Amino acid sequence: MDLKSLVRDIPDFPKPGILFRDITTLLRDPEGLRYTIDFLTQKCSEAEIKPDYVIGMESRGFIFGSPLAYKLGVGFIPVRKRGKLPAAVHSIEYELEYGIDCLEVHQDALQEGSRVLIVDDLIATGGTASATANLVQKIGCELVGFGFIIELRGLEGRKYLPDVPIISLIEY
């Protein structure tokens, strides 16, 4: 299946000069969504990625991470922006091109030594994925890989990630 044909390009969003890759058109297509999750599962198997947990980053990482965790037979852990989780959290601040952001995970979500796969819809500059990797490693988890639906290769985000398998289904 040609997944690129299911991703809509929106020029000048969110600001002039940006070509936004919109996955909502992929999500609304039942066959495309099923294929995406099945293909991501297959790629994890081929790369021999065997996590205990899939971590999805707010918010589109939840969309793909949850069904992937189901297919892999493992748990799903949400990583959220500051102040969104109700119990005690581990947190990490990271720099963006326009300021500082923070990611959090419940303190009781992961145990030291857990094997973790980080999933998101897209990797661009790698900032959020790198921060999430730092957060799980700070907790003492073993990062076993990354899974992305889309990779914007020209922004070279993968060079900021740890040396583990990185799966991307669509490249621009």
Backbone as CSV, one residue per row, in Angstrom:
resi,resn,N_x,N_y,N_z,CA_x,CA_y,CA_z,C_x,C_y,C_z
1,MET,0.841,-1.185,0.000,0.000,0.000,0.000,0.885,1.246,0.000
2,ASP,0.476,2.234,-0.755,1.210,3.496,-0.831,0.724,4.434,0.271
3,LEU,1.384,4.390,1.429,0.971,5.222,2.557,1.101,6.715,2.262
4,LYS,2.099,7.088,1.472,2.267,8.511,1.144,1.014,9.080,0.488
5,SER,0.325,8.265,-0.291,-0.871,8.754,-0.972,-2.002,9.061,0.011
6,LEU,-1.893,8.558,1.234,-2.919,8.808,2.255,-2.571,9.970,3.174
7,VAL,-1.393,10.557,3.003,-0.970,11.706,3.805,-1.188,12.963,2.977
8,ARG,-1.917,13.902,3.554,-2.243,15.151,2.850,-1.168,16.201,3.147
9,ASP,-0.732,16.897,2.099,0.216,18.004,2.245,-0.561,19.312,2.357
10,ILE,-0.240,20.088,3.379,-0.878,21.391,3.568,0.220,22.456,3.586
11,PRO,0.305,23.245,2.509,1.345,24.272,2.457,1.056,25.425,3.417
12,ASP,2.148,26.007,3.903,2.098,27.213,4.745,1.329,27.010,6.049
13,PHE,1.453,25.828,6.638,0.866,25.568,7.951,1.925,24.937,8.843
14,PRO,2.123,25.409,10.049,1.371,26.442,10.752,1.822,27.875,10.443
15,LYS,2.860,27.988,9.595,3.303,29.325,9.200,3.845,29.267,7.780
16,PRO,3.975,30.406,7.128,4.458,30.422,5.741,5.807,29.705,5.587
17,GLY,5.903,28.931,4.519,7.141,28.214,4.221,7.188,26.788,4.741
18,ILE,6.241,26.414,5.601,6.195,25.059,6.153,5.214,24.222,5.325
19,LEU,5.638,23.008,4.960,4.746,22.059,4.303,4.366,21.010,5.348
20,PHE,3.146,21.093,5.829,2.659,20.229,6.899,2.199,18.893,6.329
21,ARG,2.649,17.794,6.933,2.242,16.446,6.536,1.091,16.022,7.459
22,ASP,-0.111,16.043,6.941,-1.324,15.814,7.719,-1.711,14.331,7.683
23,ILE,-1.700,13.679,8.856,-2.019,12.256,8.944,-3.507,11.986,9.142
24,THR,-4.328,13.031,9.299,-5.753,12.773,9.537,-6.394,12.040,8.357
25,THR,-5.883,12.249,7.175,-6.405,11.542,5.996,-6.013,10.066,6.020
26,LEU,-4.860,9.747,6.589,-4.456,8.355,6.792,-5.325,7.709,7.864
27,LEU,-5.571,8.424,8.939,-6.344,7.883,10.055,-7.784,7.567,9.676
28,ARG,-8.376,8.351,8.790,-9.779,8.123,8.432,-9.960,6.955,7.464
29,ASP,-8.872,6.475,6.879,-8.931,5.384,5.916,-8.759,4.054,6.664
30,PRO,-9.826,3.247,6.784,-9.731,2.013,7.584,-8.617,1.073,7.124
31,GLU,-8.493,0.878,5.814,-7.453,-0.016,5.302,-6.066,0.580,5.523
32,GLY,-5.938,1.885,5.327,-4.656,2.543,5.527,-4.206,2.501,6.975
33,LEU,-5.135,2.728,7.889,-4.797,2.681,9.317,-4.399,1.265,9.722
34,ARG,-5.177,0.285,9.294,-4.866,-1.119,9.616,-3.493,-1.499,9.046
35,TYR,-3.253,-1.122,7.794,-1.977,-1.424,7.158,-0.825,-0.756,7.916
36,THR,-1.018,0.481,8.329,0.034,1.209,9.049,0.430,0.479,10.328
37,ILE,-0.552,0.084,11.114,-0.260,-0.613,12.378,0.351,-1.983,12.100
38,ASP,-0.186,-2.710,11.137,0.367,-4.025,10.802,1.801,-3.914,10.278
39,PHE,2.051,-2.916,9.439,3.389,-2.715,8.862,4.393,-2.311,9.943
40,LEU,3.974,-1.441,10.857,4.853,-1.044,11.962,5.164,-2.252,12.849
41,THR,4.164,-3.081,13.094,4.369,-4.305,13.875,5.361,-5.225,13.166
42,GLN,5.190,-5.398,11.858,6.092,-6.243,11.064,7.521,-5.711,11.128
43,LYS,7.688,-4.400,10.980,9.031,-3.799,11.020,9.687,-3.999,12.382
44,CYS,8.913,-3.920,13.460,9.461,-4.179,14.798,9.927,-5.615,14.912
45,SER,9.154,-6.530,14.378,9.516,-7.944,14.399,10.788,-8.187,13.590
46,GLU,10.857,-7.606,12.387,12.038,-7.778,11.542,13.296,-7.202,12.203
47,ALA,13.141,-6.112,12.948,14.281,-5.492,13.630,14.568,-6.161,14.981
48,GLU,13.784,-7.189,15.305,13.908,-7.922,16.571,13.796,-6.997,17.773
49,ILE,12.885,-6.023,17.666,12.588,-5.118,18.779,11.548,-5.806,19.648
50,LYS,11.919,-6.077,20.900,11.036,-6.795,21.815,10.894,-5.992,23.113
51,PRO,9.969,-5.021,23.108,9.803,-4.184,24.302,8.904,-4.835,25.347
52,ASP,8.995,-4.301,26.554,8.009,-4.590,27.596,6.866,-3.581,27.509
53,TYR,7.207,-2.375,27.025,6.246,-1.285,26.920,6.487,-0.485,25.646
54,VAL,5.394,0.030,25.086,5.463,1.034,24.043,5.126,2.364,24.700
55,ILE,5.965,3.350,24.456,5.700,4.708,24.938,5.251,5.545,23.756
56,GLY,4.130,6.245,23.939,3.642,7.178,22.934,3.681,8.581,23.495
57,MET,4.179,9.508,22.683,4.301,10.894,23.127,3.052,11.671,22.734
58,GLU,2.665,12.563,23.614,1.470,13.381,23.391,1.578,14.148,22.092
59,SER,0.584,14.148,21.342,-0.636,13.369,21.456,-0.762,12.335,20.333
60,ARG,-0.140,12.615,19.203,-0.310,11.675,18.085,0.431,10.361,18.308
61,GLY,1.395,10.342,19.195,2.041,9.083,19.549,1.085,8.119,20.234
62,PHE,0.026,8.683,20.871,-0.990,7.836,21.496,-1.762,7.066,20.428
63,ILE,-2.019,7.737,19.301,-2.838,7.152,18.236,-2.197,5.887,17.685
64,PHE,-0.884,5.923,17.487,-0.190,4.776,16.894,0.407,3.848,17.951
65,GLY,0.789,4.395,19.087,1.421,3.589,20.125,0.499,2.581,20.773
66,SER,-0.734,2.983,21.031,-1.679,2.072,21.700,-1.979,0.822,20.873
67,PRO,-2.374,0.955,19.603,-2.633,-0.275,18.845,-1.369,-1.093,18.579
68,LEU,-0.213,-0.425,18.482,1.029,-1.170,18.316,1.313,-2.005,19.567
69,ALA,1.128,-1.414,20.738,1.320,-2.158,21.984,0.389,-3.369,22.028
70,TYR,-0.858,-3.169,21.619,-1.823,-4.265,21.563,-1.315,-5.385,20.654
71,LYS,-0.859,-5.021,19.455,-0.372,-6.020,18.497,0.880,-6.743,19.008
72,LEU,1.724,-6.026,19.747,2.953,-6.622,20.278,2.708,-7.391,21.580
73,GLY,1.520,-7.226,22.159,1.195,-7.906,23.407,1.917,-7.323,24.612
74,VAL,2.118,-5.997,24.600,2.823,-5.323,25.695,1.976,-4.150,26.190
75,GLY,2.430,-3.514,27.265,1.727,-2.367,27.818,2.017,-1.086,27.053
76,PHE,1.132,-0.104,27.242,1.299,1.221,26.645,1.434,2.262,27.751
77,ILE,2.417,3.148,27.593,2.674,4.211,28.567,2.607,5.558,27.850
78,PRO,1.718,6.461,28.308,1.695,7.803,27.714,2.744,8.711,28.338
79,VAL,3.431,9.470,27.495,4.313,10.543,27.953,3.606,11.838,27.589
80,ARG,3.401,12.696,28.593,2.556,13.862,28.408,3.305,15.154,28.663
81,LYS,2.677,16.248,28.258,3.196,17.581,28.561,2.990,17.869,30.049
82,ARG,3.716,18.841,30.562,3.673,19.195,31.982,2.233,19.442,32.469
83,GLY,1.941,18.878,33.648,0.680,19.154,34.310,-0.519,18.345,33.845
84,LYS,-0.323,17.368,32.965,-1.452,16.590,32.436,-1.673,15.272,33.177
85,LEU,-0.692,14.816,33.934,-0.805,13.534,34.636,-1.147,13.771,36.105
86,PRO,-2.054,12.969,36.672,-2.558,13.248,38.014,-1.700,12.744,39.175
87,ALA,-0.844,11.772,38.968,-0.044,11.209,40.060,1.389,11.751,39.988
88,ALA,2.237,11.302,40.910,3.640,11.745,40.938,4.328,11.373,39.630
89,VAL,5.184,12.268,39.135,5.799,12.092,37.821,7.311,12.203,37.858
90,HIS,7.944,11.576,36.855,9.311,11.881,36.456,9.155,12.901,35.335
91,SER,10.049,13.874,35.274,9.931,14.875,34.214,11.295,15.211,33.641
92,ILE,11.260,15.782,32.439,12.482,16.234,31.795,12.146,17.490,30.988
93,GLU,12.982,18.498,31.128,12.840,19.706,30.320,13.780,19.600,29.132
94,TYR,13.353,20.180,28.021,14.185,20.159,26.823,13.954,21.434,26.040
95,GLU,14.957,21.782,25.234,14.899,23.028,24.482,14.234,22.838,23.129
96,LEU,13.423,23.807,22.789,12.832,23.913,21.468,13.436,25.144,20.804
97,GLU,13.197,25.292,19.508,13.745,26.459,18.823,13.139,27.753,19.341
98,TYR,11.988,27.668,20.045,11.310,28.864,20.531,11.168,28.906,22.044
99,GLY,11.837,28.017,22.782,11.730,28.031,24.239,12.035,26.677,24.843
100,ILE,11.453,26.444,26.007,11.674,25.204,26.746,10.335,24.514,26.944
101,ASP,10.337,23.182,26.822,9.133,22.395,27.058,9.468,21.327,28.093
102,CYS,8.473,20.598,28.527,8.660,19.578,29.554,7.788,18.376,29.223
103,LEU,8.350,17.194,29.417,7.619,15.938,29.252,7.589,15.211,30.589
104,GLU,6.494,14.478,30.833,6.343,13.771,32.100,5.772,12.373,31.885
105,VAL,6.115,11.489,32.815,5.576,10.134,32.852,5.334,9.802,34.317
106,HIS,4.273,9.052,34.605,4.012,8.668,35.995,5.198,7.895,36.567
107,GLN,5.499,8.160,37.829,6.626,7.484,38.480,6.410,5.982,38.586
108,ASP,5.165,5.547,38.681,4.900,4.110,38.802,4.637,3.427,37.451
109,ALA,4.833,4.145,36.350,4.555,3.579,35.022,5.631,2.607,34.558
110,LEU,6.870,2.906,34.892,7.996,2.108,34.403,8.884,1.683,35.564
111,GLN,9.387,0.476,35.467,10.335,-0.005,36.453,11.737,-0.004,35.825
112,GLU,12.718,0.211,36.647,14.101,0.159,36.178,14.326,-1.176,35.476
113,GLY,14.993,-1.124,34.327,15.275,-2.326,33.558,14.228,-2.665,32.508
114,SER,13.085,-1.960,32.517,12.053,-2.211,31.505,12.589,-1.886,30.117
115,ARG,12.180,-2.695,29.153,12.571,-2.483,27.753,11.486,-1.645,27.083
116,VAL,11.897,-0.514,26.479,10.942,0.491,26.001,11.151,0.800,24.517
117,LEU,10.033,0.843,23.781,9.997,1.298,22.394,9.237,2.620,22.372
118,ILE,9.839,3.670,21.823,9.225,4.992,21.747,8.599,5.176,20.366
119,VAL,7.314,5.592,20.336,6.565,5.726,19.089,5.952,7.120,18.977
120,ASP,6.037,7.687,17.780,5.357,8.943,17.487,4.956,8.942,16.018
121,ASP,4.120,9.895,15.643,3.674,9.947,14.261,4.777,10.427,13.334
122,LEU,5.662,11.306,13.829,6.616,11.960,12.949,7.895,12.314,13.685
123,ILE,9.025,12.184,13.006,10.278,12.717,13.518,10.730,13.802,12.546
124,ALA,10.983,14.972,13.116,11.480,16.106,12.332,12.880,16.430,12.839
125,THR,12.984,17.323,13.812,14.299,17.698,14.354,14.796,16.726,15.413
126,GLY,13.917,15.864,15.918,14.314,14.857,16.898,14.254,15.319,18.340
127,GLY,13.856,16.548,18.596,13.874,17.086,19.956,12.993,16.349,20.937
128,THR,11.750,16.103,20.569,10.821,15.430,21.478,11.210,13.968,21.669
129,ALA,11.592,13.300,20.606,12.002,11.899,20.712,13.264,11.763,21.556
130,SER,14.209,12.657,21.358,15.445,12.631,22.138,15.168,12.879,23.618
131,ALA,14.306,13.843,23.910,13.954,14.132,25.305,13.261,12.938,25.952
132,THR,12.376,12.292,25.210,11.688,11.112,25.739,12.687,9.991,26.008
133,ALA,13.633,9.802,25.107,14.681,8.798,25.323,15.482,9.115,26.579
134,ASN,15.848,10.377,26.757,16.589,10.778,27.958,15.773,10.522,29.217
135,LEU,14.472,10.774,29.149,13.599,10.554,30.302,13.561,9.084,30.690
136,VAL,13.343,8.193,29.729,13.253,6.770,30.079,14.606,6.215,30.513
137,GLN,15.682,6.725,29.938,17.008,6.271,30.369,17.339,6.794,31.761
138,LYS,16.876,7.997,32.090,17.065,8.564,33.435,16.371,7.699,34.486
139,ILE,15.240,7.102,34.106,14.501,6.211,35.006,15.229,4.879,35.162
140,GLY,16.094,4.544,34.203,16.834,3.285,34.263,16.283,2.227,33.337
141,CYS,15.485,2.658,32.362,14.924,1.719,31.386,15.898,1.509,30.233
142,GLU,15.706,0.396,29.544,16.499,0.093,28.359,15.705,0.516,27.125
143,LEU,16.238,1.441,26.369,15.607,1.888,25.132,15.951,0.883,24.043
144,VAL,14.916,0.250,23.455,15.163,-0.784,22.449,14.883,-0.313,21.027
145,GLY,14.289,0.876,20.873,14.062,1.387,19.533,13.071,2.530,19.484
146,PHE,12.921,3.062,18.260,11.970,4.122,17.953,11.143,3.671,16.769
147,GLY,9.879,4.083,16.745,9.021,3.840,15.597,8.291,5.116,15.221
148,PHE,8.399,5.498,13.961,7.737,6.690,13.447,6.975,6.330,12.185
149,ILE,5.852,6.975,11.975,5.131,6.785,10.730,5.832,7.576,9.629
150,ILE,6.189,8.839,9.936,6.810,9.728,8.959,8.155,10.218,9.489
151,GLU,9.139,10.270,8.588,10.437,10.868,8.914,10.748,11.949,7.887
152,LEU,11.016,13.145,8.364,11.450,14.249,7.509,12.975,14.217,7.477
153,ARG,13.538,13.463,6.540,14.982,13.181,6.496,15.838,14.440,6.419
154,GLY,15.367,15.453,5.712,16.159,16.665,5.549,16.435,17.404,6.847
155,LEU,15.638,17.163,7.878,15.847,17.836,9.169,16.803,17.062,10.073
156,GLU,17.195,15.861,9.652,18.239,15.060,10.304,17.990,14.770,11.783
157,GLY,16.723,14.587,12.158,16.403,14.318,13.558,17.002,13.043,14.094
158,ARG,17.180,12.048,13.243,17.700,10.755,13.721,19.123,10.865,14.264
159,LYS,19.891,11.854,13.818,21.276,11.976,14.313,21.331,12.420,15.776
160,TYR,20.203,12.871,16.321,20.155,13.283,17.727,19.617,12.186,18.638
161,LEU,19.333,11.028,18.059,18.776,9.927,18.834,19.859,8.916,19.196
162,PRO,19.644,8.185,20.296,20.594,7.127,20.669,20.714,6.073,19.572
163,ASP,21.789,5.307,19.631,22.086,4.280,18.633,21.287,3.005,18.920
164,VAL,20.008,3.040,18.532,19.113,1.895,18.627,18.358,1.833,17.296
165,PRO,17.674,0.731,17.009,16.926,0.678,15.762,15.883,1.807,15.657
166,ILE,15.803,2.413,14.476,14.838,3.484,14.202,14.049,3.056,12.973
167,ILE,12.737,2.928,13.170,11.850,2.525,12.086,11.047,3.754,11.649
168,SER,11.022,3.999,10.350,10.110,5.005,9.800,9.474,4.401,8.561
169,LEU,8.157,4.542,8.463,7.422,3.903,7.374,7.381,4.756,6.115
170,ILE,7.388,6.081,6.276,7.337,7.013,5.146,8.453,8.021,5.334
171,GLU,9.190,8.294,4.271,10.261,9.301,4.329,10.010,10.389,3.302
172,TYR,10.254,11.631,3.745,10.186,12.787,2.851,11.532,13.480,2.876
